[in-house]
Every structure is written in structure tokens, then in C-alpha cells.
C-alpha positions as semicolon CSV with decimal commas, in nm:
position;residue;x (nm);y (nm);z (nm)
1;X;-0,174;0,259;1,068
2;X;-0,488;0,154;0,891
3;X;-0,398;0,043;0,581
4;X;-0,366;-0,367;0,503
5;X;-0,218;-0,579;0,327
6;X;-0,405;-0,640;-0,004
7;X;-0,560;-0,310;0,024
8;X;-0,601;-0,052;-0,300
9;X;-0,441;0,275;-0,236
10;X;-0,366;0,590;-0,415
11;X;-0,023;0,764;-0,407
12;X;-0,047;1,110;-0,252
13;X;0,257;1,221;-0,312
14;X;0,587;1,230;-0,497
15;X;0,684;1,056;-0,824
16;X;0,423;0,803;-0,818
17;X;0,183;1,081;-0,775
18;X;-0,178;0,937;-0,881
19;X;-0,049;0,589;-0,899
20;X;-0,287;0,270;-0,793
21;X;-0,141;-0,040;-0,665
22;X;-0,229;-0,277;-0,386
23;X;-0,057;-0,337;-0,101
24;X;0,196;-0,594;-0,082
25;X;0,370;-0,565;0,240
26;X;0,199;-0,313;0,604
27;X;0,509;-0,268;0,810
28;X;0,313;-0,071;1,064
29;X;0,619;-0,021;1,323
30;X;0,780;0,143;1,078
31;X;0,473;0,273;0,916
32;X;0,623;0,170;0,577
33;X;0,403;0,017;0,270
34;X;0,542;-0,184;-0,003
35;X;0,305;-0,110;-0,320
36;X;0,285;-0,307;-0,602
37;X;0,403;-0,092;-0,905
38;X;0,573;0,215;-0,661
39;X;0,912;0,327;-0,627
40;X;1,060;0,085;-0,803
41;X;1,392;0,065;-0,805
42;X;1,682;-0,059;-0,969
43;X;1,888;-0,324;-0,772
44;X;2,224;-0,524;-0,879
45;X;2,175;-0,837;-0,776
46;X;2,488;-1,085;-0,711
47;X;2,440;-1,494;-0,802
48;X;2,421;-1,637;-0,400
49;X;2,424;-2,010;-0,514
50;X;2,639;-2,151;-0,809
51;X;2,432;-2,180;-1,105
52;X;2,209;-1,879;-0,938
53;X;2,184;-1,612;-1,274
54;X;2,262;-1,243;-1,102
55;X;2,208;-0,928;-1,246
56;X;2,010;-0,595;-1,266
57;X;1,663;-0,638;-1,126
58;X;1,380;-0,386;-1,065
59;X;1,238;-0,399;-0,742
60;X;0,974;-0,189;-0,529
61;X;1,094;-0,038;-0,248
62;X;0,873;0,022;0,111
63;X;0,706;0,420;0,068
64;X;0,600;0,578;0,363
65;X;0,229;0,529;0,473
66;X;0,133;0,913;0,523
67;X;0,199;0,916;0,119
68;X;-0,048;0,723;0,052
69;X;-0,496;0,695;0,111
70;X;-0,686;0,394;0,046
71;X;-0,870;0,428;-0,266
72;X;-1,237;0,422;-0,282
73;X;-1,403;0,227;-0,586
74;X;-1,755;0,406;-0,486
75;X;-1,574;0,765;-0,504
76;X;-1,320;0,719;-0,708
77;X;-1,054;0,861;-0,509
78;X;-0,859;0,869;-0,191
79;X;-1,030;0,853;0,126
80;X;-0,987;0,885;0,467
81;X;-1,057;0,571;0,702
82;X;-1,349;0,541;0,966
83;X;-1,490;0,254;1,180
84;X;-1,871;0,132;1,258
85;X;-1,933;-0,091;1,501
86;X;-2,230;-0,360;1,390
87;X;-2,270;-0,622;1,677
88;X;-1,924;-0,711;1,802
89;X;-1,793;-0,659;1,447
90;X;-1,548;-0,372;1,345
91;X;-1,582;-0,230;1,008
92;X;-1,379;0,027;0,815
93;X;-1,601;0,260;0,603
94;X;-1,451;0,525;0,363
95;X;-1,488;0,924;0,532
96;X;-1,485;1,063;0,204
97;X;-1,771;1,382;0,157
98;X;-1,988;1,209;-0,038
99;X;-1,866;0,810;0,077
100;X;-1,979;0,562;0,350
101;X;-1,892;0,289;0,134
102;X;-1,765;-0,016;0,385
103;X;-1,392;-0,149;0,260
């Protein structure tokens, strides 16, 4: 999986089709994403400690990683990921068709 935490990406697919958010939470063994601001949903929510208020909270939920591309400020889209080597280091530039743009 190469997508980060604290990474902008793009929903692909589904309800939050078109939808920014960054990345809160890369659970790459179950190549899972928690977005910030995607599939939300709604969860009742029981007090654990006395004096603890419960209730209905909204709360985002992981998405799978496939239905999602990092988002390229340069392009202004989704792109696909690549890597350059520069010395030892190990950068990750966007693939898009008219990107390049290191991320």
C-alpha cells in the first residue's frame, strides 16, 4: 500500500465519490484507510465511566484503499504513485500524464 498517513487523497469510488480528505489512519495489513470527512457513520455510543455523557456520535469509518488515489495539487486530480531514487533517498513522484510532481 502506498498511501500514508497525513496524505491527501481523492475518493474513487462510491458515496464519497470526488471527496478530499487526508488520511488519518494507513492500516496496510488490512489495506484499510480512515479519511477524514469519509464514510461517516452514525454510532450510539454508551457512557463507560459514571459522569461519562453517551449518545449518538458521527464517526468515520476505515474505506478500502483501492477506493481511493492520492491527490495531486500540481494536476489537480488523482494520481497514480511512482518512486525515484536520488542518492540513497526514496521519493514518491505522482505518474499522472502530464505529472512528475514529487509528494
Amino acid at each position: 500500500m502506498n498511501i500514508k498517513k497525513n496524505d491527501t487523497v481523492i475518493v474513487l469510488s462510491g458515496k464519497d465519490k470526488g471527496t478530499k480528505g487526508k488520511v488519518l489512519v494507513a492500516m496496510p495489513r488490512e489495506n484499510k484507510l480512515i479519511v477524514e470527512g469519509v464514510n461517516v457513520a452514525t454510532v450510539h455510543q454508551k457512557p463507560r465511566r459514571q459522569g461519562e455523557q453517551g449518545g449518538i456520535i458521527r464517526k468515520e469509518i476505515p474505506i478500502r484503499a483501492d477506493k481511493v488515489a492520492l491527490y495531486c495539487p500540481k494536476c489537480g486530480k488523482g494520481v497514480r504513485i511512482g518512486f525515484k531514487v536520488e542518492g540513497d533517498k526514496k521519493i514518491r513522484i505522482g505518474r499522472g500524464p502530464k505529472c512528475g510532481h514529487e509528494i
